Coordinates of C-alpha atoms in Angstrom, one line a residue:
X1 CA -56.4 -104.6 79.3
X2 CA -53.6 -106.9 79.6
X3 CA -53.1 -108.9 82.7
X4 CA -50.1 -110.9 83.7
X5 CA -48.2 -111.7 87.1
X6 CA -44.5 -109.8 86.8
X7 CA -44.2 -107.8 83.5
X8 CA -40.3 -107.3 82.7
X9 CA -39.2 -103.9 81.3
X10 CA -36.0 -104.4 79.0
X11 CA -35.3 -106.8 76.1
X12 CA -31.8 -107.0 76.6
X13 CA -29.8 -110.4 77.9
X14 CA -31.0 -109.5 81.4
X15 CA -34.2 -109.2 80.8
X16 CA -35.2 -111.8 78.3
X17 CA -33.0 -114.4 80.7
X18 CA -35.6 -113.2 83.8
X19 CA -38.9 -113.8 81.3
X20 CA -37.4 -117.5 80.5
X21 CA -36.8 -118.5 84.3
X22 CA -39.3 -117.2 85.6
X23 CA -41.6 -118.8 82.9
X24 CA -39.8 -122.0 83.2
X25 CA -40.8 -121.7 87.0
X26 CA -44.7 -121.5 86.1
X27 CA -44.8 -117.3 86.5
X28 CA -47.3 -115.5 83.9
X29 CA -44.9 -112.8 82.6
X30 CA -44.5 -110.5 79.7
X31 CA -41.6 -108.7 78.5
X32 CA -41.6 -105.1 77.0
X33 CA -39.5 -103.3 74.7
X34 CA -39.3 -99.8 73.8
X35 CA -37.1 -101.1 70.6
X36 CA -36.2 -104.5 69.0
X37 CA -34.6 -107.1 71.5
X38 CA -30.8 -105.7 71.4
X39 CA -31.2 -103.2 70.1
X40 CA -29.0 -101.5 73.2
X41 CA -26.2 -102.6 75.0
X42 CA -26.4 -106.6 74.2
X43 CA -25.5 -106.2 70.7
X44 CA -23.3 -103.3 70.6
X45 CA -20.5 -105.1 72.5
X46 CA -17.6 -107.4 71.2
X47 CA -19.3 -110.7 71.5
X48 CA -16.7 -112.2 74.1
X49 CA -18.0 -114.9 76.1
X50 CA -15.3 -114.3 79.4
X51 CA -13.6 -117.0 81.1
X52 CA -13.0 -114.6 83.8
X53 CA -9.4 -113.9 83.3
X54 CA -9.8 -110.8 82.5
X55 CA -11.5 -110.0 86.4
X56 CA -9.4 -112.3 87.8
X57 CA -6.7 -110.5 89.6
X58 CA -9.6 -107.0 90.8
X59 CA -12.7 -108.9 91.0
X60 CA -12.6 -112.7 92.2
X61 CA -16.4 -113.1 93.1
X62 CA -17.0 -111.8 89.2
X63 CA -14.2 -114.2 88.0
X64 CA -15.6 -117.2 89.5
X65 CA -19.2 -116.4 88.0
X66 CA -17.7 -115.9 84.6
X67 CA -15.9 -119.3 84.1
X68 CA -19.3 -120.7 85.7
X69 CA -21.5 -119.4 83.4
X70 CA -19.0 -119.9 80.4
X71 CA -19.2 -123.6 80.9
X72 CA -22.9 -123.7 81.3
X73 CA -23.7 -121.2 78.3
X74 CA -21.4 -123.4 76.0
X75 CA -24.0 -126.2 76.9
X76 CA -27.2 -124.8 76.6
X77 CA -26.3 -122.2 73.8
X78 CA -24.1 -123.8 72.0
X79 CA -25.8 -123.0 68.6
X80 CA -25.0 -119.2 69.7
X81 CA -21.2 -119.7 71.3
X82 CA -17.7 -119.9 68.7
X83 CA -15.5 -122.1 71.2
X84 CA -12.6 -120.2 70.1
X85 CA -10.3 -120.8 73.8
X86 CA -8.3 -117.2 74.2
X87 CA -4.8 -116.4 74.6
X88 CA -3.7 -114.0 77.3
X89 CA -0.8 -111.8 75.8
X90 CA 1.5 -109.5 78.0
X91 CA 3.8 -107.2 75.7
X92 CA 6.9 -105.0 76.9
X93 CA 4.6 -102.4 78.1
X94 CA 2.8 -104.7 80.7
X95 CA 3.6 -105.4 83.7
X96 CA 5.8 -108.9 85.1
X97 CA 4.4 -108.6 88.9
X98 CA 0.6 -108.2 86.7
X99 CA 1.3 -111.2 85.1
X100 CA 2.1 -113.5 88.3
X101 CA -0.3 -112.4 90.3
X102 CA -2.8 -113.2 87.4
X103 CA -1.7 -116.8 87.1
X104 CA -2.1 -117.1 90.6
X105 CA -5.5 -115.3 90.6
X106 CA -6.8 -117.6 87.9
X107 CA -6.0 -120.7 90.0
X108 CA -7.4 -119.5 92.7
X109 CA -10.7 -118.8 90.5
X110 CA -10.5 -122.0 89.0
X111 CA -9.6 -120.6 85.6
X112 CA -7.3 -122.6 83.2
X113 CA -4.3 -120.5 82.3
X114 CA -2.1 -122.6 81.1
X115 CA 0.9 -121.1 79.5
X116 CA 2.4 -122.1 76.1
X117 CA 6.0 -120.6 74.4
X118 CA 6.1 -117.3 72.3
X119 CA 6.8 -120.0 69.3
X120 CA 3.6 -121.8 69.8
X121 CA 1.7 -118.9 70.5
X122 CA 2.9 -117.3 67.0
X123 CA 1.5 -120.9 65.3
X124 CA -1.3 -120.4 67.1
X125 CA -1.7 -116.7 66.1
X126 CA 0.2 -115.9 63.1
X127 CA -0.5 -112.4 62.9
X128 CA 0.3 -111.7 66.6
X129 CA 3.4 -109.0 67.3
X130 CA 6.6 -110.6 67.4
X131 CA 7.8 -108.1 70.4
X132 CA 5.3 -110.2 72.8
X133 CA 6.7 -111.7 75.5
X134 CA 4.3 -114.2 77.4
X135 CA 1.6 -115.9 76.5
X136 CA -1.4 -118.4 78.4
X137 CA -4.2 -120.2 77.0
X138 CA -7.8 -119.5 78.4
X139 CA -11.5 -120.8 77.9
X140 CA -12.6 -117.8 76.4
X141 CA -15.3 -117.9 73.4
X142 CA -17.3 -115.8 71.1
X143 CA -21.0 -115.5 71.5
X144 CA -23.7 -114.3 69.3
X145 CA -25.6 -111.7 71.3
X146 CA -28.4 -110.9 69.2
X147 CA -28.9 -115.1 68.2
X148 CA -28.4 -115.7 72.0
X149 CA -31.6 -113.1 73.1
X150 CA -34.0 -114.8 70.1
X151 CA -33.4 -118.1 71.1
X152 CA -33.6 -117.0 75.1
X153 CA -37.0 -115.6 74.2
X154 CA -38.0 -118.6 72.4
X155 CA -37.7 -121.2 74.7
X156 CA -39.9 -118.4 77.2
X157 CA -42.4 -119.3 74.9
X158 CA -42.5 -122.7 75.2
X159 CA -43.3 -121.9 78.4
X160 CA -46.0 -119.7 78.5
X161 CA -43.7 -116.3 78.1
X162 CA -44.3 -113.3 76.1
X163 CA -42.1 -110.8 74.5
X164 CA -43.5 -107.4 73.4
X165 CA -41.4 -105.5 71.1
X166 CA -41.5 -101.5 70.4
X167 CA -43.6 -101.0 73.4
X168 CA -42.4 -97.9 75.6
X169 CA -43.4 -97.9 79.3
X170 CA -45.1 -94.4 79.8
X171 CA -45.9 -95.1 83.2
X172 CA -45.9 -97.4 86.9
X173 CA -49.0 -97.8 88.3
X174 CA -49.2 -98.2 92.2
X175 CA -52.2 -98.5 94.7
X176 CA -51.2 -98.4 98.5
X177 CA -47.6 -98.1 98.1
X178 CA -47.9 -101.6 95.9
X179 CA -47.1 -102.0 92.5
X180 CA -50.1 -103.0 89.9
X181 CA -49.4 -102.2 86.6
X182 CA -47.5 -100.6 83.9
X183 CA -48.8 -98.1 81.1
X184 CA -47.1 -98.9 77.9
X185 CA -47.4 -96.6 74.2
X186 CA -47.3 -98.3 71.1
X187 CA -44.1 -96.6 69.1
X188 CA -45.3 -97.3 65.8
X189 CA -48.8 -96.8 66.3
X190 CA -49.2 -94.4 69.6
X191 CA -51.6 -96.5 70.8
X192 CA -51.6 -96.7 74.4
X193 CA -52.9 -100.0 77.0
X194 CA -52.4 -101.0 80.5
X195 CA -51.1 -104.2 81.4
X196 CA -52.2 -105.2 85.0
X197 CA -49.8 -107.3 87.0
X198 CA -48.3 -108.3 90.6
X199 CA -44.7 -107.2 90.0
X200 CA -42.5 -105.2 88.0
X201 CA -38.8 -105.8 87.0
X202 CA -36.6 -102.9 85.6
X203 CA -33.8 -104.9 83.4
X204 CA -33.7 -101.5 81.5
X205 CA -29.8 -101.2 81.3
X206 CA -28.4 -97.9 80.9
X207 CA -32.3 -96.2 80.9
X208 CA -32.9 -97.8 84.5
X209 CA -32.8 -94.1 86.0
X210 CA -35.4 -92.8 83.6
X211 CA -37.6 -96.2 84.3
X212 CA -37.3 -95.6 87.9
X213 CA -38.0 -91.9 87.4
X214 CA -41.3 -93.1 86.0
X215 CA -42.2 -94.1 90.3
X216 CA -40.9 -91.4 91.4
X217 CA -37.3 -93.1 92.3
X218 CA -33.8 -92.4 91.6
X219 CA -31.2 -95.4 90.8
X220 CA -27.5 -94.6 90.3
X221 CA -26.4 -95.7 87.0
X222 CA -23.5 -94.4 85.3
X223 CA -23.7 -95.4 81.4
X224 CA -19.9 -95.9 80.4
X225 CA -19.6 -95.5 76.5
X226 CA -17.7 -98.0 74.6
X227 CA -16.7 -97.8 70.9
X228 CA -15.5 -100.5 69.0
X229 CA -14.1 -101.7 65.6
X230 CA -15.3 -104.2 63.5
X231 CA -12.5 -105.5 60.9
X232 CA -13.4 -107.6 57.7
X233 CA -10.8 -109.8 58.3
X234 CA -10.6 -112.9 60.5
X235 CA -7.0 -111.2 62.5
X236 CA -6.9 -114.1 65.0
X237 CA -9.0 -117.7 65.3
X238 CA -8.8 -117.3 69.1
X239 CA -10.0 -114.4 72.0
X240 CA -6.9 -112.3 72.3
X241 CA -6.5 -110.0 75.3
X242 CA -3.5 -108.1 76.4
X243 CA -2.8 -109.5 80.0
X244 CA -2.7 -106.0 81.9
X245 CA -5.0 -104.4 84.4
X246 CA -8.6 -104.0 82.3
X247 CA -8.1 -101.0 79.8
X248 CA -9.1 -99.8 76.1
X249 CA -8.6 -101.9 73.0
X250 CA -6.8 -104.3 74.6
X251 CA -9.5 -107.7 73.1
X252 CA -9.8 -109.1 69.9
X253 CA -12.6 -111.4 69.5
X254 CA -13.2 -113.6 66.2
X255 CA -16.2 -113.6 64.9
X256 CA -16.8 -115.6 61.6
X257 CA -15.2 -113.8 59.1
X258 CA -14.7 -110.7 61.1
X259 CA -12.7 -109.6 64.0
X260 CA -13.8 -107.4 66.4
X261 CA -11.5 -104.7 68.7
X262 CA -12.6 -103.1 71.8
X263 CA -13.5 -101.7 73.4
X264 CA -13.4 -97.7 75.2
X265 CA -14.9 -96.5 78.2
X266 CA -16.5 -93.0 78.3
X267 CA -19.2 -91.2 80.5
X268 CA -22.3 -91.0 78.5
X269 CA -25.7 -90.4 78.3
X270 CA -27.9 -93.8 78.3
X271 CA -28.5 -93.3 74.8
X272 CA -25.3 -92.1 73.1
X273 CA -23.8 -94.7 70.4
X274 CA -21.9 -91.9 69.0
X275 CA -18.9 -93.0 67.3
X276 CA -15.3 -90.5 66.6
X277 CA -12.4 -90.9 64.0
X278 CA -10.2 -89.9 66.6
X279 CA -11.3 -92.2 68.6
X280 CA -10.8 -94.9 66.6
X281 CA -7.6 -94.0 65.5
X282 CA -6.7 -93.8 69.1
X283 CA -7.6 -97.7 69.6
X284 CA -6.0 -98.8 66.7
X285 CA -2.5 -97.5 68.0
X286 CA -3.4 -99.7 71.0
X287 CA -4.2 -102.4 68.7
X288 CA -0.6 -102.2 67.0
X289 CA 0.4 -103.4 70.4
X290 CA -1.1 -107.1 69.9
X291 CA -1.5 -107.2 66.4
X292 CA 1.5 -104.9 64.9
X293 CA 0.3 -104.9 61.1
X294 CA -3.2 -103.8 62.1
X295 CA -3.2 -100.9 59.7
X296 CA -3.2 -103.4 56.9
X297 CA -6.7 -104.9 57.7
X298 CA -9.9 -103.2 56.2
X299 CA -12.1 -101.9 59.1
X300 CA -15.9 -102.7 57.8
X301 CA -17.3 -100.3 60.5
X302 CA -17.1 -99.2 64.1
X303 CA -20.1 -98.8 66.8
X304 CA -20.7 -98.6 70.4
X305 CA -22.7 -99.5 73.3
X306 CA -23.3 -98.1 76.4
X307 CA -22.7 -100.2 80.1
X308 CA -25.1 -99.7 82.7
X309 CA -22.3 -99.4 85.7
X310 CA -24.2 -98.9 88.9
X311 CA -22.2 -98.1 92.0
X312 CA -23.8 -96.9 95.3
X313 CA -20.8 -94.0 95.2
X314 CA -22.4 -91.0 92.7
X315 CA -18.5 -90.1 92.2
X316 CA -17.7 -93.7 90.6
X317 CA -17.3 -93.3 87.2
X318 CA -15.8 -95.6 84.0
X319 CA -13.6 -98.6 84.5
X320 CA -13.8 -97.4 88.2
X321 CA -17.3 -98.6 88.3
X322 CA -18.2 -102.2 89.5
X323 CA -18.8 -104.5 86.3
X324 CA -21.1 -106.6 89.1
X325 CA -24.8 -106.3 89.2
X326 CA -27.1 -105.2 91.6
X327 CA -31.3 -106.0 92.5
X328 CA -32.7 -103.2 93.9
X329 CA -35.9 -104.0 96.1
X330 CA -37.5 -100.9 95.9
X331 CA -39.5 -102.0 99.0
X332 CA -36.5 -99.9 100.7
X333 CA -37.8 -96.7 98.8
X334 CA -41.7 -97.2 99.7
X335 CA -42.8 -99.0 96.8
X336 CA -43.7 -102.7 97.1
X337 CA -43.5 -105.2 94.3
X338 CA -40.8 -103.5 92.2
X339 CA -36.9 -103.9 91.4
X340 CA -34.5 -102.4 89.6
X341 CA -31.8 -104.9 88.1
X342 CA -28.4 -103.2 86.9
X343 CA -24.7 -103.6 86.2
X344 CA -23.8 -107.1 85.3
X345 CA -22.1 -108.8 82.1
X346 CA -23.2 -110.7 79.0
X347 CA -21.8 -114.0 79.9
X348 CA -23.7 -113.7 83.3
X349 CA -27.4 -113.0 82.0
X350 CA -28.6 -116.0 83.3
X351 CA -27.3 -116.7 86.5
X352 CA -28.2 -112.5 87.2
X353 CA -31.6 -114.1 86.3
X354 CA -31.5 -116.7 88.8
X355 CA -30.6 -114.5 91.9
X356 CA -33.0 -111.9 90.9
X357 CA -36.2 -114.7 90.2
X358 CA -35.5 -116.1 93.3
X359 CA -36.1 -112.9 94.9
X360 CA -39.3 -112.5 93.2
X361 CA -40.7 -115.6 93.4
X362 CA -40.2 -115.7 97.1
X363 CA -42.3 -112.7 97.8
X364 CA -44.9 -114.0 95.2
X365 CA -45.3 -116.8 97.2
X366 CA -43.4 -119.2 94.5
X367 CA -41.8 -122.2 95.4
X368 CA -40.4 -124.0 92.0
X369 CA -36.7 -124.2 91.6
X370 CA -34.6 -122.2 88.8
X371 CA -33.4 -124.9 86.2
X372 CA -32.3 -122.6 83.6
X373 CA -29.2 -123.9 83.5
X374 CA -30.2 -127.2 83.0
X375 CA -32.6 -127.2 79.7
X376 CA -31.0 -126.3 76.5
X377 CA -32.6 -123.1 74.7
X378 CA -33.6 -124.6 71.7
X379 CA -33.5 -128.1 70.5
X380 CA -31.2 -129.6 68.1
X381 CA -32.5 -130.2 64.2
X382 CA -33.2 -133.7 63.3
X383 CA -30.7 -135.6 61.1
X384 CA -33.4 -135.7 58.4
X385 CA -34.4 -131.3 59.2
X386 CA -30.4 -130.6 58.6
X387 CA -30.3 -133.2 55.5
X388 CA -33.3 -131.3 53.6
X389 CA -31.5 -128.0 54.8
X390 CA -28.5 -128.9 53.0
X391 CA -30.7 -130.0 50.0
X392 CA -32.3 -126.5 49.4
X393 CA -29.8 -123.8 50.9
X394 CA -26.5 -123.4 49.3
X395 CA -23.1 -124.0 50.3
X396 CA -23.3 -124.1 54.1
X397 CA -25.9 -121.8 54.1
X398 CA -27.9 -124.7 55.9
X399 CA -25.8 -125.1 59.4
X400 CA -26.4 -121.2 59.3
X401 CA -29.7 -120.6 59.0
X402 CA -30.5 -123.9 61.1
X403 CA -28.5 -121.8 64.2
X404 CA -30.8 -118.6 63.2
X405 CA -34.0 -120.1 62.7
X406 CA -34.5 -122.4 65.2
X407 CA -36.6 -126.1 64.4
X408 CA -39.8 -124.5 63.9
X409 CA -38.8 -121.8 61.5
X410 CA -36.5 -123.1 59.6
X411 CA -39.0 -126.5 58.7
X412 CA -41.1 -123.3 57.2
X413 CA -38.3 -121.7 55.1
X414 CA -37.4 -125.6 53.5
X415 CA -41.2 -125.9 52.2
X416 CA -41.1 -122.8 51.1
X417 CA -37.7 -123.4 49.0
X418 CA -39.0 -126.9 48.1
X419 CA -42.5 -125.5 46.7
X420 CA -40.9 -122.5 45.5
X421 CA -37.6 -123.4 44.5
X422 CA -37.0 -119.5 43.6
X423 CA -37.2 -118.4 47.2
X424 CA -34.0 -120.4 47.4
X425 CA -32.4 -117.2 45.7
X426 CA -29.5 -115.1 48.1
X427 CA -30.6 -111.9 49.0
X428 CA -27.5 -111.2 51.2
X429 CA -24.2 -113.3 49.8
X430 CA -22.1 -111.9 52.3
X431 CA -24.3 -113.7 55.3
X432 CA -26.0 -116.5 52.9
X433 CA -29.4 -115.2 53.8
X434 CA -32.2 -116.7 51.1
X435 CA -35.5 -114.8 50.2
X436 CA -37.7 -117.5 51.9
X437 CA -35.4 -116.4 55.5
X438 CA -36.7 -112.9 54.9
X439 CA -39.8 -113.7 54.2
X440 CA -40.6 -115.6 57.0
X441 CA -38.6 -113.1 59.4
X442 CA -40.5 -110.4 57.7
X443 CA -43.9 -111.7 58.6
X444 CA -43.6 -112.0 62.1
X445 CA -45.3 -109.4 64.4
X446 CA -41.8 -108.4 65.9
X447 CA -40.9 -106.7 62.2
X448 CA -41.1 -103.6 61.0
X449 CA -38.4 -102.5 59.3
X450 CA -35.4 -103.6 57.2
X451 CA -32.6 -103.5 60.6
X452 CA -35.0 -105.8 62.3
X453 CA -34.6 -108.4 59.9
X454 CA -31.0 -107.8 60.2
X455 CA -30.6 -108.4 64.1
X456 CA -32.4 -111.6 62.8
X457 CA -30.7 -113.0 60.1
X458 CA -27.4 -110.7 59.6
X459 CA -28.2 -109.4 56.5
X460 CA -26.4 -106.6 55.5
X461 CA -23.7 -107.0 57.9
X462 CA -21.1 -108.6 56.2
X463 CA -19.1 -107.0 53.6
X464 CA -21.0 -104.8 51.7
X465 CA -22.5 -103.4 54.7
X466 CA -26.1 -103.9 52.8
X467 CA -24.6 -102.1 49.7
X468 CA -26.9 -104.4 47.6
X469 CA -28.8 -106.7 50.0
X470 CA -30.8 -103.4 51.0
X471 CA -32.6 -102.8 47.8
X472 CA -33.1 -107.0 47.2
X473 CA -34.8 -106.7 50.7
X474 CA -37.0 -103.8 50.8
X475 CA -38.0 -105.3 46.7
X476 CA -39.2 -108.4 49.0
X477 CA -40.9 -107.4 51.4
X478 CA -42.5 -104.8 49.4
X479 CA -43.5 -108.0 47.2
X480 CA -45.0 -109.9 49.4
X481 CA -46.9 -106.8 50.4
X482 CA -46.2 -106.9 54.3
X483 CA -48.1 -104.6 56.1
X484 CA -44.9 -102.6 57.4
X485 CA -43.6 -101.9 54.3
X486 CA -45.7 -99.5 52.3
X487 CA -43.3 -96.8 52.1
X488 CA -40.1 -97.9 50.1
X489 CA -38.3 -95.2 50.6
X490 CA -38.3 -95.0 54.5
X491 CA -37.1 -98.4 54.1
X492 CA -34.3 -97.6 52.8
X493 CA -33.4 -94.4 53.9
X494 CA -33.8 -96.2 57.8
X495 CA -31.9 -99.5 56.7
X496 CA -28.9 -97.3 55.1
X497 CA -28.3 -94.5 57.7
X498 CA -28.0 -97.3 60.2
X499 CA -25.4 -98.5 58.1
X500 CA -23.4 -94.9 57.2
X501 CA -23.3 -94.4 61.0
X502 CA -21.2 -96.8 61.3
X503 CA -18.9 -96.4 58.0
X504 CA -18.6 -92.9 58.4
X505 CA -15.8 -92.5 61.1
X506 CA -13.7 -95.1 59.0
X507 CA -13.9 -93.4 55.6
X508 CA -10.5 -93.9 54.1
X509 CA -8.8 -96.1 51.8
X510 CA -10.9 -99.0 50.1
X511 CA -14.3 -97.9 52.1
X512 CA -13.8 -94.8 50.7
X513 CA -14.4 -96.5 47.5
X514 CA -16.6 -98.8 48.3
X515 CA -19.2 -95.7 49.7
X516 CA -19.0 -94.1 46.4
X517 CA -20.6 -97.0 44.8
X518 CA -23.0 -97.3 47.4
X519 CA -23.9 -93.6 46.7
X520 CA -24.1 -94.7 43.2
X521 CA -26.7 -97.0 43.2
X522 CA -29.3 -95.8 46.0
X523 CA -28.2 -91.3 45.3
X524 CA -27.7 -91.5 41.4
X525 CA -29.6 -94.6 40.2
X526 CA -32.8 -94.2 43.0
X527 CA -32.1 -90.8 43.6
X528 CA -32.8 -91.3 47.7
X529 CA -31.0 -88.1 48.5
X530 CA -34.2 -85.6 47.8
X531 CA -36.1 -87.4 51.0
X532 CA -34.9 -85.8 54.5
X533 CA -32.5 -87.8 56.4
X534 CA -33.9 -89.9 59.1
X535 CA -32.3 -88.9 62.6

């Protein structure tokens, strides 16, 4: 049996951001996951690290804490954050009063808005609609969720914290109205252990009703669905949101080569990353709005996430739901030592840490300070570490898998290049992710199947949409004869209908194409379409 002092039930920003201050604080704790880390709601959004404009004008207290945490995220994760700035747009359909009391809001919040010409806004943004009428520029910037939770978790470690991956909690233990432990299953191999411990901490997301059930509780969360649209082209170098009251597809965020538009809000089940044509098509005539020629960029998929809205009132619903967060001593409910975190955005995982550890670590008797925002998640390379990068990886392959990898890691993956100068070899172009990435990714005890090396390394999520990375990768880790990857074929079959989810409401035009030689290769050449589909 395992035994730790506050076990943390959630791998998503909010969770992994409690394991790493309270471990920084000196508090045994260990982290479960019934997945991968983000494998929910902190990767299926757009990657926009808010300045707080957008809350600015409805939600003050939420504003403040955005620009807050913006500044201190650019700082500490600054291998994970795009400092793109974003431009605030208001179009013929927006309201004038909106806009001025926005500009005064954002003063008041102690947001930059400063506003530039329709002319330099169009040199800015080329692509933008020429039927704008206003524009303001904002500290917005783009952040790499799934990056941003590895490297969280890693500098836990450091620490003394531990992340448990794929390990469902079946059960709460209590003795005397007090919490002490937590049954967890083994979801690849059914095993099932206890973990003794002091405290427990639901960062469970859109599942904190169904963790809570598990004591007997109820919490109120409302999962709002969101869908949104990946395009495979780079629309706009900066954030660019409509400047109206908070509503769907109305933010384009840059990511790399890729633009992402979202996002939609829909009652759901906790669970539901369903994804509609109509749906789609519905945000891109939005779109047209900001970006007028949006119809000519290739969509490379859509998804969507689900938010875990929380409001005290069972008839709040949607965007009428508080985006704030909540800790919920469940002292209040007759069972000591546990606490229900919901609500809450991206860009403030860490300072909803903060409040919450402080909580804890006052009833456990804990003194130390949170310093979080002071220590930088992971360390940068060394000069001479970046110069043997550039000397194995190609093209500027190095500066990426430096920012994936981490110090550690990525000193493995050059030896292994330098040794074996084959494992320098690309097995995803798109994302410039080499063999020795994948191995070393592969043979870590947080793998087991082809998708969790992508939320590691990206692979597969660039153009092709793992169209010919997939087979490269399962042919490598089947070669180097990991234990998780015995059966080929659920390899790919797993790896690919991840990838058609997302395809499918989008299949027109070129990707219409592009699936028919996808079909080719893995229906016709490996003939994968006499094995059941994998749900």
């Amino acid at each position: 049996m395992l035994k730790t002092t506050v076990v943390v039930i959630g791998g998503g920003a909010t969770g992994v951001g409690i394991l790493r201050d309270l471990s920084m604080r000196g508090v045994d704790a260990i982290l479960v996951e019934r997945d991968d880390l983000g494998y929910w709601t902190s990767s299926r959004f757009h990657g926009l690290l808010h300045s707080g404009g957008r809350y600015a004008v409805k939600d003050k207290e939420a504003a403040k804490e955005c620009i807050q945490e913006n500044t201190i995220l650019r700082k500490i994760g600054r291998h994970c954050v795009e400092a793109t700035e974003s431009i605030f747009v208001r179009a013929p359909e927006d309201s004038e009063e909106f806009e001025q009391e926005w500009v005064k809001s954002c003063a008041e919040c102690g947001i930059s808005a400063v506003p530039i010409s329709m002319d330099e806004a169009f040199k800015l943004e080329p692509n933008l609609s020429r039927k704008l009428l206003s524009a303001y520029r904002c500290p917005g910037a783009a952040v790499d969720g799934f990056r941003l939770l590895w490297q969280t978790v890693a500098s836990a470690n450091k620490y003394g914290g531990k992340a448990m991956t794929y390990k469902e909690v079946i059960g709460i233990e209590t003795e005397n109205g007090t919490v002490v432990g937590v049954k967890i299953r083994d979801r690849w191999t059914g095993a099932e252990e206890k973990i003794s411990c002091d405290f427990v901490i639901s960062a469970s997301g859109s599942f904190a009703g169904e963790v809570a059930h598990l004591a007997g509780l109820s919490v109120n969360v409302k999962p709002s669905k969101g869908t949104l649209i990946a395009f495979n082209h780079r629309i706009c170098n900066r954030v660019v949101h409509r400047l109206h009251k908070s509503s769907d597809a109305d933010i384009f965020v840059p990511h790399g080569s890729i633009t992402i538009l979202g996002t939609s809000s829909i009652d759901s089940a906790p669970d539901d990353t369903s994804t509609e044509t109509a749906e789609v098509m519905a945000m891109m005539e939005i779109g047209k709005i900001t970006f007028e020629n949006i119809y000519d960029y290739r969509i490379l998929r859509v998804f969507a996430g689900t938010r875990p809205l929380y409001s005290a009132d069972p008839n709040a619903k949607g965007r009428s739901a508080s985006r704030g967060f909540v800790a919920l001593d469940h002292a209040h409910d007759g069972i000591n030592h546990f606490m229900s975190v919901c609500g809450g955005k991206f860009t403030t995982y860490r300072l909803m840490a903060e409040k919450v550890c402080d909580i804890v670590c006052e009833q456990l008797g804990v003194n130390a300070k949170c310093h979080t925002a002071e220590e930088n998640l992971v360390d940068d390379p060394s000069p001479d570490l970046i110069s043997r990068a550039k000397a194995v990886f190609p093209s500027y392959g190095a500066e990426l898998a430096s920012s994936r990898l981490g110090n550690e890691k990525l000193e493995r993956v050059i030896k292994r290049i330098e040794t074996q100068p084959e494992m320098k070899e690309l097995v995803c172009e798109c994302e410039n992710v080499t063999l020795a990435e994948i191995e070393e990714v592969a043979s870590e005890p947080t793998s087991h199947t082809v998708s969790d090396l992508r939320r590691r390394t990206r692979l597969g999520m660039g153009t092709c949409q793992g169209t010919f990375c997939a087979y490269r990768s399962v042919g490598a880790v089947n070669k180097e004869n990991m234990p998780w990857a015995k059966d080929s074929v659920y390899l790919f079959k797993e790896f690919l209908e991840t990838r058609w989810k997302g395809i499918r409401p989008v299949l027109w035009g070129n990707m219409l194409r592009d699936i028919e030689l996808t079909r080719a290769i893995y229906d016709a050449a490996l003939n994968l379409s006499g094995v059941e589909e994998i749900k």
